[in-house]
Structure formats: structure tokens, C-alpha cells
Coordinates of C-alpha atoms (C1' of nucleotides) in Angstrom, one line a residue:
Chain E
X1 CA -28.1 -9.0 -4.1
X2 CA -29.4 -12.7 -4.0
X3 CA -32.3 -13.8 -6.1
X4 CA -35.0 -13.6 -3.3
X5 CA -37.4 -10.7 -3.3
X6 CA -37.6 -10.6 0.5
X7 CA -36.6 -7.4 2.1
X8 CA -36.0 -7.3 5.9
X9 CA -34.9 -4.1 7.5
X10 CA -32.1 -4.2 10.0
X11 CA -29.9 -1.1 9.8
X12 CA -27.3 -2.4 12.3
X13 CA -26.9 -5.7 10.5
X14 CA -26.7 -4.0 7.1
X15 CA -24.2 -1.5 8.3
X16 CA -22.1 -4.2 10.0
X17 CA -22.1 -6.3 6.8
X18 CA -20.9 -3.5 4.7
X19 CA -18.1 -2.7 7.1
X20 CA -17.0 -6.4 7.3
X21 CA -16.9 -6.9 3.5
X22 CA -15.2 -3.5 3.0
X23 CA -12.6 -4.3 5.6
X24 CA -11.6 -7.4 3.7
X25 CA -11.7 -5.7 0.3
X26 CA -9.7 -2.7 1.4
X27 CA -7.1 -4.9 3.2
X28 CA -6.8 -7.1 0.1
X29 CA -6.7 -4.5 -2.7
X30 CA -5.8 -1.2 -0.9
X31 CA -7.8 2.0 -1.0
X32 CA -7.1 2.9 -4.6
X33 CA -7.5 -0.7 -5.8
X34 CA -10.7 -1.6 -4.0
X35 CA -13.9 -1.2 -6.1
X36 CA -17.2 -0.1 -4.7
X37 CA -19.0 -2.2 -7.3
X38 CA -17.1 -5.3 -6.1
X39 CA -17.7 -4.6 -2.5
X40 CA -21.4 -4.2 -3.4
X41 CA -21.4 -7.5 -5.3
X42 CA -20.3 -9.3 -2.1
X43 CA -23.1 -7.8 0.0
X44 CA -26.6 -9.2 0.5
X45 CA -27.8 -5.6 0.0
X46 CA -27.1 -3.1 -2.7
X47 CA -24.5 -0.5 -3.5
X48 CA -27.0 2.2 -2.7
X49 CA -26.7 1.3 1.0
X50 CA -23.0 2.1 1.0
X51 CA -23.8 5.7 0.1
X52 CA -26.8 5.7 2.4
X53 CA -24.8 4.6 5.5
X54 CA -21.3 5.9 4.7
X55 CA -21.7 8.7 2.1
X56 CA -18.9 7.6 -0.2
X57 CA -15.8 5.5 -0.8
X58 CA -13.5 7.5 1.4
X59 CA -15.9 7.7 4.3
X60 CA -16.4 4.0 4.1
X61 CA -12.6 3.5 4.2
X62 CA -12.3 5.8 7.2
X63 CA -15.0 3.8 9.0
X64 CA -13.1 0.6 8.3
X65 CA -9.9 2.1 9.8
X66 CA -11.8 3.3 12.8
X67 CA -13.2 -0.1 13.5
X68 CA -9.9 -1.9 12.9
X69 CA -8.0 0.4 15.3
X70 CA -10.7 0.2 17.9
X71 CA -10.6 -3.6 17.9
X72 CA -6.9 -3.8 18.3
X73 CA -7.0 -1.3 21.1
X74 CA -9.7 -3.3 22.8
X75 CA -7.3 -6.3 22.7
X76 CA -4.4 -4.3 24.1
X77 CA -6.5 -3.2 27.0
X78 CA -6.8 -6.9 28.1
X79 CA -3.0 -7.2 28.7
X80 CA -2.3 -8.3 32.3
X81 CA 1.4 -8.1 33.2
X82 CA 1.3 -5.9 36.3
X83 CA 2.0 -8.9 38.6
X84 CA 5.2 -9.8 36.8
X85 CA 8.6 -8.5 37.5
X86 CA 9.8 -5.9 35.0
X87 CA 11.9 -8.3 32.9
X88 CA 9.2 -10.9 32.6
X89 CA 6.5 -8.3 32.1
X90 CA 8.3 -6.8 29.1
X91 CA 8.9 -10.2 27.7
X92 CA 5.2 -11.1 28.1
X93 CA 4.0 -7.8 26.6
X94 CA 6.3 -8.3 23.6
X95 CA 4.9 -11.8 23.2
X96 CA 1.3 -10.7 23.4
X97 CA 1.9 -7.9 21.0
X98 CA 3.4 -10.5 18.7
X99 CA 0.3 -12.6 19.0
X100 CA -2.1 -9.8 18.4
X101 CA -0.3 -8.7 15.3
X102 CA -0.1 -12.1 13.9
X103 CA -3.8 -12.7 14.6
X104 CA -4.9 -9.6 12.7
X105 CA -3.2 -9.5 9.3
X106 CA -5.9 -7.3 7.9
X107 CA -5.2 -4.6 10.4
X108 CA -1.5 -4.7 9.5
X109 CA -2.2 -4.4 5.8
X110 CA -4.7 -1.6 6.4
X111 CA -2.1 0.3 8.4
X112 CA 0.4 -0.2 5.5
X113 CA -2.1 1.0 3.0
X114 CA -2.9 4.1 5.0
X115 CA 0.8 4.9 5.2
X116 CA 0.9 4.7 1.4
X117 CA -1.7 7.4 1.6
X118 CA 0.4 9.3 4.2
X119 CA -2.3 8.9 6.9
X120 CA -4.4 11.5 5.3
X121 CA -7.6 9.6 6.0
X122 CA -6.7 9.1 9.6
X123 CA -6.2 12.8 9.8
X124 CA -9.9 13.2 8.9
X125 CA -11.1 11.1 11.8
X126 CA -11.9 12.4 15.2
X127 CA -12.1 8.9 16.5
X128 CA -8.6 8.0 15.3
X129 CA -6.8 11.2 16.2
X130 CA -8.1 10.8 19.8
X131 CA -7.4 7.1 20.2
X132 CA -6.0 6.0 23.5
X133 CA -2.9 3.8 23.5
X134 CA -3.3 1.2 26.2
X135 CA -0.2 -0.8 25.2
X136 CA 1.9 2.3 25.4
X137 CA 0.6 3.0 28.9
X138 CA 1.3 -0.5 30.1
X139 CA 4.8 -0.3 28.5
X140 CA 5.5 2.9 30.2
X141 CA 4.6 1.4 33.6
X142 CA 6.8 -1.6 33.0
X143 CA 9.7 0.6 32.1
X144 CA 9.2 2.7 35.2
X145 CA 9.3 -0.4 37.4
X146 CA 12.4 -1.6 35.6
X147 CA 14.1 1.8 36.1
X148 CA 13.1 1.8 39.8
X149 CA 14.6 -1.6 40.2
X150 CA 17.7 -0.6 38.3
X151 CA 17.4 -3.4 35.8
X152 CA 16.5 -1.4 32.6
X153 CA 18.6 1.0 30.5
X154 CA 17.5 4.6 30.8
X155 CA 18.5 6.0 27.4
X156 CA 15.2 5.0 25.7
X157 CA 11.6 5.9 26.4
X158 CA 8.4 3.9 26.1
X159 CA 7.8 5.0 22.5
X160 CA 11.3 3.8 21.5
X161 CA 10.5 0.4 22.9
X162 CA 7.1 0.3 21.4
X163 CA 8.7 1.2 18.0
X164 CA 11.1 -1.8 18.3
X165 CA 8.4 -4.2 19.2
X166 CA 6.0 -2.9 16.6
X167 CA 8.6 -2.9 13.9
X168 CA 9.3 -6.5 14.3
X169 CA 5.7 -7.6 14.6
X170 CA 4.5 -5.4 11.7
X171 CA 7.3 -6.3 9.4
X172 CA 6.5 -10.0 9.6
X173 CA 3.1 -9.4 8.0
X174 CA 3.6 -6.2 6.1
X175 CA 6.7 -7.4 4.2
X176 CA 5.9 -11.0 4.2
X177 CA 5.6 -11.4 0.4
X178 CA 8.6 -9.6 -0.9
X179 CA 10.8 -11.1 1.9
X180 CA 9.5 -14.5 0.9
X181 CA 10.0 -13.9 -2.8
X182 CA 13.6 -12.5 -2.3
X183 CA 14.9 -14.7 0.5
X184 CA 12.8 -17.8 0.2
X185 CA 11.6 -17.7 3.8
X186 CA 8.0 -17.1 5.0
X187 CA 8.2 -15.0 8.1
X188 CA 4.7 -16.2 9.1
X189 CA 5.5 -19.9 8.7
X190 CA 3.8 -21.7 11.6
X191 CA 6.9 -23.9 12.0
X192 CA 9.0 -20.8 12.8
X193 CA 6.5 -19.1 15.0
X194 CA 7.9 -20.1 18.4
X195 CA 11.4 -19.3 17.3
X196 CA 10.3 -15.8 16.1
X197 CA 8.3 -15.2 19.2
X198 CA 11.2 -16.1 21.5
X199 CA 13.6 -14.1 19.3
X200 CA 11.5 -11.0 19.9
X201 CA 11.3 -11.5 23.6
X202 CA 15.1 -12.0 23.8
X203 CA 15.7 -9.0 21.6
X204 CA 13.8 -6.6 23.8
X205 CA 14.9 -8.0 27.1
X206 CA 18.6 -8.2 26.1
X207 CA 18.5 -4.7 24.8
X208 CA 16.7 -3.2 27.9
X209 CA 18.9 -5.1 30.4
X210 CA 22.2 -4.1 28.8
X211 CA 24.1 -1.3 30.6
Chain G
X1 CA 5.0 17.8 -23.6
X2 CA 6.8 21.2 -23.7
X3 CA 6.2 23.7 -26.4
X4 CA 9.5 23.3 -28.3
X5 CA 9.4 21.6 -31.7
X6 CA 12.9 20.2 -31.4
X7 CA 13.2 16.5 -31.4
X8 CA 16.4 14.7 -30.5
X9 CA 16.5 11.0 -30.5
X10 CA 17.9 9.3 -27.5
X11 CA 16.3 6.1 -26.7
X12 CA 18.2 5.6 -23.4
X13 CA 17.4 9.1 -22.2
X14 CA 13.7 8.7 -23.0
X15 CA 13.5 5.3 -21.4
X16 CA 15.3 6.6 -18.3
X17 CA 13.0 9.6 -18.0
X18 CA 9.9 7.4 -18.2
X19 CA 11.4 5.2 -15.5
X20 CA 12.3 8.1 -13.3
X21 CA 8.9 9.7 -13.5
X22 CA 7.1 6.4 -13.1
X23 CA 9.2 5.5 -10.0
X24 CA 8.1 8.7 -8.3
X25 CA 4.5 8.3 -9.3
X26 CA 4.2 4.6 -8.3
X27 CA 6.0 5.3 -5.0
X28 CA 3.6 8.2 -4.3
X29 CA 0.3 6.7 -5.4
X30 CA 0.8 3.0 -5.4
X31 CA 0.4 0.7 -8.4
X32 CA -3.4 0.8 -8.4
X33 CA -3.5 4.5 -7.7
X34 CA -0.9 5.7 -10.2
X35 CA -2.3 6.8 -13.6
X36 CA -0.6 6.3 -16.9
X37 CA -2.1 9.6 -18.2
X38 CA -0.6 11.5 -15.3
X39 CA 2.8 9.8 -15.7
X40 CA 2.6 10.8 -19.3
X41 CA 1.7 14.4 -18.5
X42 CA 4.9 14.7 -16.5
X43 CA 7.2 13.5 -19.3
X44 CA 8.8 15.5 -22.1
X45 CA 7.7 12.8 -24.4
X46 CA 4.3 11.2 -25.0
X47 CA 2.2 8.4 -23.6
X48 CA 2.8 6.5 -26.8
X49 CA 6.4 6.0 -25.7
X50 CA 5.4 4.3 -22.5
X51 CA 3.8 1.5 -24.6
X52 CA 6.7 1.6 -27.1
X53 CA 9.3 0.9 -24.5
X54 CA 7.5 -0.9 -21.8
X55 CA 4.4 -2.4 -23.3
X56 CA 2.0 -1.5 -20.5
X57 CA 1.3 -0.3 -17.0
X58 CA 2.3 -3.5 -15.3
X59 CA 5.5 -4.0 -17.3
X60 CA 6.4 -0.4 -16.5
X61 CA 5.9 -1.1 -12.8
X62 CA 8.0 -4.2 -12.9
X63 CA 10.8 -2.3 -14.6
X64 CA 10.5 0.3 -11.8
X65 CA 10.9 -2.4 -9.2
X66 CA 13.8 -4.0 -11.0
X67 CA 15.6 -0.7 -11.1
X68 CA 14.9 0.2 -7.5
X69 CA 16.1 -3.1 -6.1
X70 CA 19.2 -3.1 -8.3
X71 CA 20.2 0.3 -7.0
X72 CA 19.9 -0.7 -3.4
X73 CA 21.8 -3.9 -4.0
X74 CA 24.6 -1.8 -5.7
X75 CA 24.8 0.2 -2.5
X76 CA 24.9 -2.9 -0.3
X77 CA 27.8 -4.2 -2.3
X78 CA 29.9 -1.2 -1.2
X79 CA 29.8 -2.1 2.5
X80 CA 33.3 -2.5 3.9
X81 CA 33.3 -4.1 7.3
X82 CA 35.7 -7.0 6.9
X83 CA 38.5 -5.3 8.8
X84 CA 36.4 -4.8 11.9
X85 CA 36.0 -7.2 14.8
X86 CA 32.7 -9.0 14.7
X87 CA 30.9 -6.8 17.2
X88 CA 32.0 -3.5 15.5
X89 CA 31.3 -5.0 12.1
X90 CA 27.7 -5.9 13.0
X91 CA 27.2 -2.5 14.5
X92 CA 28.6 -0.8 11.4
X93 CA 26.5 -2.9 9.1
X94 CA 23.4 -2.1 11.0
X95 CA 24.3 1.6 10.8
X96 CA 24.9 1.5 7.1
X97 CA 21.7 -0.4 6.4
X98 CA 19.9 2.3 8.5
X99 CA 21.6 5.0 6.3
X100 CA 20.7 3.3 3.0
X101 CA 17.1 2.8 4.0
X102 CA 16.7 6.4 5.2
X103 CA 18.2 7.7 2.0
X104 CA 15.8 5.8 -0.3
X105 CA 12.2 6.3 0.9
X106 CA 10.8 5.6 -2.5
X107 CA 12.3 2.2 -2.4
X108 CA 10.8 1.5 1.0
X109 CA 7.4 2.6 -0.2
X110 CA 7.6 0.6 -3.4
X111 CA 8.4 -2.5 -1.4
X112 CA 5.4 -1.8 0.9
X113 CA 3.2 -1.3 -2.2
X114 CA 4.4 -4.5 -3.8
X115 CA 3.6 -6.4 -0.5
X116 CA 0.0 -5.1 -0.8
X117 CA 0.0 -6.8 -4.2
X118 CA 1.5 -9.9 -2.5
X119 CA 4.7 -9.7 -4.5
X120 CA 2.9 -11.0 -7.6
X121 CA 4.8 -8.5 -9.9
X122 CA 8.1 -9.5 -8.4
X123 CA 7.2 -13.1 -9.2
X124 CA 7.0 -12.2 -12.9
X125 CA 10.5 -10.8 -13.0
X126 CA 13.5 -12.9 -13.9
X127 CA 15.8 -10.1 -12.6
X128 CA 14.2 -9.8 -9.2
X129 CA 13.8 -13.5 -8.5
X130 CA 17.5 -14.0 -9.2
X131 CA 18.8 -11.0 -7.3
X132 CA 21.9 -11.5 -5.3
X133 CA 21.9 -10.4 -1.7
X134 CA 25.2 -8.9 -0.8
X135 CA 24.1 -7.6 2.6
X136 CA 23.1 -11.0 3.6
X137 CA 26.4 -12.5 2.5
X138 CA 28.3 -9.8 4.5
X139 CA 26.1 -10.5 7.5
X140 CA 26.7 -14.2 7.2
X141 CA 30.4 -13.7 7.3
X142 CA 30.3 -11.4 10.3
X143 CA 28.1 -13.9 12.2
X144 CA 30.6 -16.7 11.4
X145 CA 33.5 -14.6 12.7
X146 CA 31.5 -13.8 15.8
X147 CA 30.7 -17.5 16.3
X148 CA 34.3 -18.5 15.8
X149 CA 35.3 -15.9 18.4
X150 CA 32.7 -17.1 20.8
X151 CA 31.1 -13.7 21.1
X152 CA 27.7 -14.2 19.3
X153 CA 24.7 -16.2 20.3
X154 CA 24.2 -19.2 18.0
X155 CA 20.4 -19.7 18.1
X156 CA 19.8 -17.3 15.2
X157 CA 20.9 -17.3 11.6
X158 CA 21.9 -14.5 9.2
X159 CA 18.3 -14.1 7.9
X160 CA 17.0 -13.7 11.4
X161 CA 19.4 -10.9 12.0
X162 CA 18.7 -9.4 8.6
X163 CA 15.0 -9.5 9.5
X164 CA 15.6 -7.6 12.8
X165 CA 17.7 -4.9 11.1
X166 CA 15.4 -4.5 8.1
X167 CA 12.3 -4.5 10.3
X168 CA 13.6 -1.5 12.2
X169 CA 14.9 0.4 9.2
X170 CA 11.8 -0.3 7.0
X171 CA 9.3 0.5 9.8
X172 CA 10.7 4.0 10.2
X173 CA 9.7 4.9 6.7
X174 CA 6.9 2.5 5.9
X175 CA 4.9 3.3 9.0
X176 CA 6.0 6.8 9.4
X177 CA 2.7 8.5 8.8
X178 CA 0.3 6.4 10.9
X179 CA 2.9 6.3 13.8
X180 CA 3.2 10.1 13.6
X181 CA -0.6 10.6 13.4
X182 CA -1.3 8.3 16.4
X183 CA 1.7 8.9 18.6
X184 CA 2.8 12.4 17.6
X185 CA 6.4 11.4 16.9
X186 CA 8.0 11.5 13.5
X187 CA 10.4 8.5 13.3
X188 CA 12.3 10.3 10.5
X189 CA 12.8 13.5 12.4
X190 CA 16.4 14.6 11.8
X191 CA 16.8 15.6 15.4
X192 CA 16.2 12.0 16.4
X193 CA 18.3 10.4 13.8
X194 CA 21.5 9.8 15.8
X195 CA 19.5 8.4 18.7
X196 CA 17.6 6.1 16.4
X197 CA 20.8 5.0 14.7
X198 CA 22.5 4.3 18.0
X199 CA 19.5 2.5 19.3
X200 CA 19.6 0.1 16.3
X201 CA 23.3 -0.6 16.8
X202 CA 22.8 -1.3 20.5
X203 CA 19.7 -3.4 19.8
X204 CA 21.5 -5.8 17.5
X205 CA 24.8 -5.9 19.4
X206 CA 23.1 -6.4 22.8
X207 CA 21.0 -9.2 21.4
X208 CA 23.8 -11.0 19.6
X209 CA 26.3 -10.8 22.5
X210 CA 23.8 -12.0 25.1
X211 CA 24.3 -15.6 26.1
Chain A
dC1 C1' -55.4 1.1 9.3
dG2 C1' -52.7 4.5 7.1
dG3 C1' -49.3 8.1 7.3
dC4 C1' -44.7 8.8 7.8
dT5 C1' -39.9 7.9 8.3
dT6 C1' -36.4 5.3 7.0
dA7 C1' -34.3 1.3 4.8
dT8 C1' -33.8 -0.7 0.5
dG9 C1' -33.7 -1.7 -4.8
dT10 C1' -32.9 -0.7 -9.8
dA11 C1' -31.4 1.9 -13.5
dC12 C1' -28.8 5.4 -15.1
dC13 C1' -24.8 8.9 -15.5
dA14 C1' -20.5 11.7 -16.9
dA15 C1' -16.0 11.0 -16.4
dC16 C1' -12.1 8.2 -16.3
dT17 C1' -9.1 4.1 -17.4
dG18 C1' -5.3 1.6 -19.8
dG19 C1' -4.7 0.8 -24.2
dT20 C1' -4.9 1.0 -29.5
dT21 C1' -5.1 2.9 -34.2
dA22 C1' -4.1 6.0 -37.8
dC23 C1' -1.1 8.7 -39.9
dG24 C1' 2.8 11.1 -40.0
dT25 C1' 7.6 13.3 -39.1
dA26 C1' 12.3 13.0 -38.6
dC27 C1' 16.7 11.3 -37.0
dC28 C1' 20.7 8.8 -38.1
dA29 C1' 23.9 5.0 -39.4
dG30 C1' 25.4 2.7 -43.2
Chain J
dC1 C1' 20.2 8.5 -50.3
dT2 C1' 17.4 5.2 -47.8
dG3 C1' 15.4 2.2 -44.6
dG4 C1' 14.7 1.3 -40.0
dT5 C1' 13.5 3.0 -35.9
dA6 C1' 12.5 6.7 -32.5
dC7 C1' 9.1 9.8 -31.9
dG8 C1' 4.7 12.9 -32.2
dT9 C1' -0.3 14.1 -32.5
dA10 C1' -4.8 13.1 -32.3
dA11 C1' -8.5 10.4 -32.1
dC12 C1' -10.7 6.5 -30.7
dC13 C1' -12.2 2.3 -27.8
dA14 C1' -14.8 -0.8 -24.6
dG15 C1' -15.2 -1.2 -20.2
dT16 C1' -15.1 0.6 -15.6
dT17 C1' -15.6 4.0 -11.9
dG18 C1' -17.9 6.4 -7.9
dG19 C1' -21.9 8.4 -7.5
dT20 C1' -27.1 9.8 -8.3
dA21 C1' -32.1 9.9 -9.4
dC22 C1' -36.1 7.8 -8.7
dA23 C1' -39.0 4.2 -7.0
dT24 C1' -40.5 0.6 -3.6
dA25 C1' -41.6 -1.0 0.7
dA26 C1' -40.8 -2.2 5.7
dG27 C1' -42.4 -1.3 10.0
dC28 C1' -43.5 1.8 13.8
dC29 C1' -47.0 4.3 16.1
dG30 C1' -51.0 7.1 16.8

DNA sequence: CGGCTTATGTACCAACTGGTTACGTACCAG
DNA sequence: CTGGTACGTAACCAGTTGGTACATAAGCCG
């Protein structure tokens, strides 16, 4: 804590600050590698508050995951593609998914980290195990429209397509460093962004419209 | 270490055992979460040998990565698709890549873990920074044959295609747990394997053959 | 104003961590 | 036989770890 002796009480602000610093630290170092003392050193309050508000390291981590997932879900809820024909709608949805993933590398890393831990922390969260999936709902409706119009293949479901889109978007961030080290190409290079975004759109559209 | 008092000297065997146990432990717990004492407890030799052969935790981890990558590269070298026409060859390559990834979950996890650490350990390895990429060479030749035959799109290169295939194959294992927890579907469910493998083949072929 | 609840600060704790040292045994090739 | 090396046991180390005990004080409200 900074040198001043002033102490102003604001529970919401303190709680939010802890969550924000912890999000960055867990995303950077992983759950096992992040250190409570280091998170505390970056706060304008003391380590004691971490235990006061969250109870312990694991509970803090779960709260970080809950907040990260809720934010991404909020973004997904703002997707507006209902007015487009199915082919353009799926291309637009893929593009927006691409944008959201690229804009939130911390979220991607947190998801990777939680997979290393086999999603056992997610399993402890009521919030996370009940999370709605707006993107999947939107995708399902697009597929139905495409099926009704006879333009989309019918041997895959919404979750298959979601998997394809997510795989591409997640991989760019989650595997960025090893891919770059081994192949000498940065998948997140801004100069390649448009090409990658178009590639994803074509990939999904060409796949879905093939019969 | 087991109760027996017999002691047979075999440096290669001891070294290999340490590597094997460490691979499992690092893949399971991550670099930061794995514990030298716990690795040692699982050996038929002593913690002292870890330092004797590898020098320290980080060097052990790098050796694990080197071995894991070398094994996968060995498999990739055995791919035989030159006799197939370009479309069938790319489909076959995608399928074999799918198989290799599925058969080596520890490798996938280790790559995810190393990405959390931003590939900084890979950067310290001469072996890994010089690793040949047989799968990429094979893929490049298939693409050239497809371009010569006028059947493949020309706005993507071998690394783009490799990215698409890897993204799908890696995602199944790397994100298995969160995907399963959130969507209730196990991407590695044996009952879905054929469907997923066919999906990948179609995805890549439909994309490459679209003009 | 003061009691009370709650937010906050400081110092301390037992256990753990990767690593080292001391001392020794014993295998095995030449 | 001998020296070098592989190996074992046990103890030790300084620093770190997540967490706790105790104290202080902000600020609301009667």
C-alpha cells in the first residue's frame, strides 16, 4: 500500500480493484504461478482484503473467471445479424467472434489456464455452470434459416460450427507464442489481421455451403 | 524409492525414467504447479539425480519439451500421401494430423502450458528453435500440386492451412474441459470421433477447393 | 456524540519450495 | 585393482507461500 496514511472506505471500489489486478496476474502467470503477495503488492489496499472479500486464492480465481466469462457473454449478446441472409449472417458472426476473441487475450489465456486445471474451478461455480450462451443461440438460428433456405449442409449442428469458429479464434491467441517460436509467424500480427479474418469467414461459409 | 537395496547402474534408463515421470507431471500440473519433490517421489531413484542429470527444474522442463516435440515430429515424418491426388492427400494429411494430436494429449497440454509461459523456455533450447517441420513440408507440396492442377485456392499459404488444421486438432484437447463444462459436450468422446475427423477433412477440402 | 458494524492495516505463522552440501556406497571398464 | 562416475541417504538452506491473529479506524445512524 502507498505511503499515505489516509484510509477511505469503499467496498465496491476495493473489491473491483482486487478483481482487476488478479485478472491480469492470473492471466499472466496462471493459477499455480500467480502469487497472492504479488497481487497484493499491486493493490492500493492490503493482502488482508483479498481474504476479507474473497476468502482465499482459489475463490479469488473463481471470481476472476466468473467476471471474465460474464463480460464476454455480454458482448456476444450484442451481436445483430438477424437481418442478414444466412450466408452473410454466418460470415458476420464469425467475424465478430474473431474480433471479440482478439480484443480479450486475457480471457483466452484464462480459459487455457482453466483447462490445464481441467475446469475443476469452473465446476465449483454456480454462475459459470449456469451461464447462458447467446452466441450459440444466434448461431443456431442462423443455421436453421440456412437449412430452411436449403443453402447449408445438414450434417453438422450449431455446436460443431461453434467449435470450428472458436478453435480458430482461440488458437491464434492461446498458441501464439509456440507457433511464433517454431514457425516464425505471429498469428496476431496486425498486418495479417484482415487476411486472417477473411480466411475464417471463407472457411466457415465454404464449409457450410458445400453439399 | 522402493525398499530393495539393489542398485544397477544405467544412466540412460535413469535419465529416461526421470523424463517420463516429469513429462506426466508437467503435463498434469503445468510448469509452475509441478513440484520437484513430487516428481522425485514417483521415481525409483532420488531427487539428487534430477539435479545430476538435468541441473534444475527449468532444464528438466526444457528437456521434456524437447523430447515431446521430437516425438511428434518423428510421427509427422512417417506421413505418406505423395501418391494421392491433391484433394485426397490434403484430406488424408488432415486426418493423420487429427490422429496424432488425439493420441498425444500430453503434448497438447505441454504446448498450452508453454504458451502460458510465452514460449520463453522454448526460446532457450537450441533443439527446439531449430526443429524441422515435416508436416509443413508435406503440406506445402500438396498445395503446390493442387495449385498446378488448378483445384486449390491460391490466397492462402501452407502455414495458413497448417494453422486451420492445428487449431481444430489442438482445440479438441486443449479446451476440452471448459468446453465440456460450459456446453456439455466432450470433444474427445470416442462416439463422436469419426464425425469430428470427417468434419475436419470436409472443412479443409471445402475451403481449399472453393474459388 | 458514541456505539456498532464493517472496512482496512500490520505483523506474524507453519509449511513448503527448489536447490545444496556432506558423506558415503558401489558399479564397472580398463 | 583402481579411479571415475553413477547413485543413495540425510540433513540443511534461505526464501517464499497462502493464510491468520490482532489492532485500527471509517462512517452510519439513533
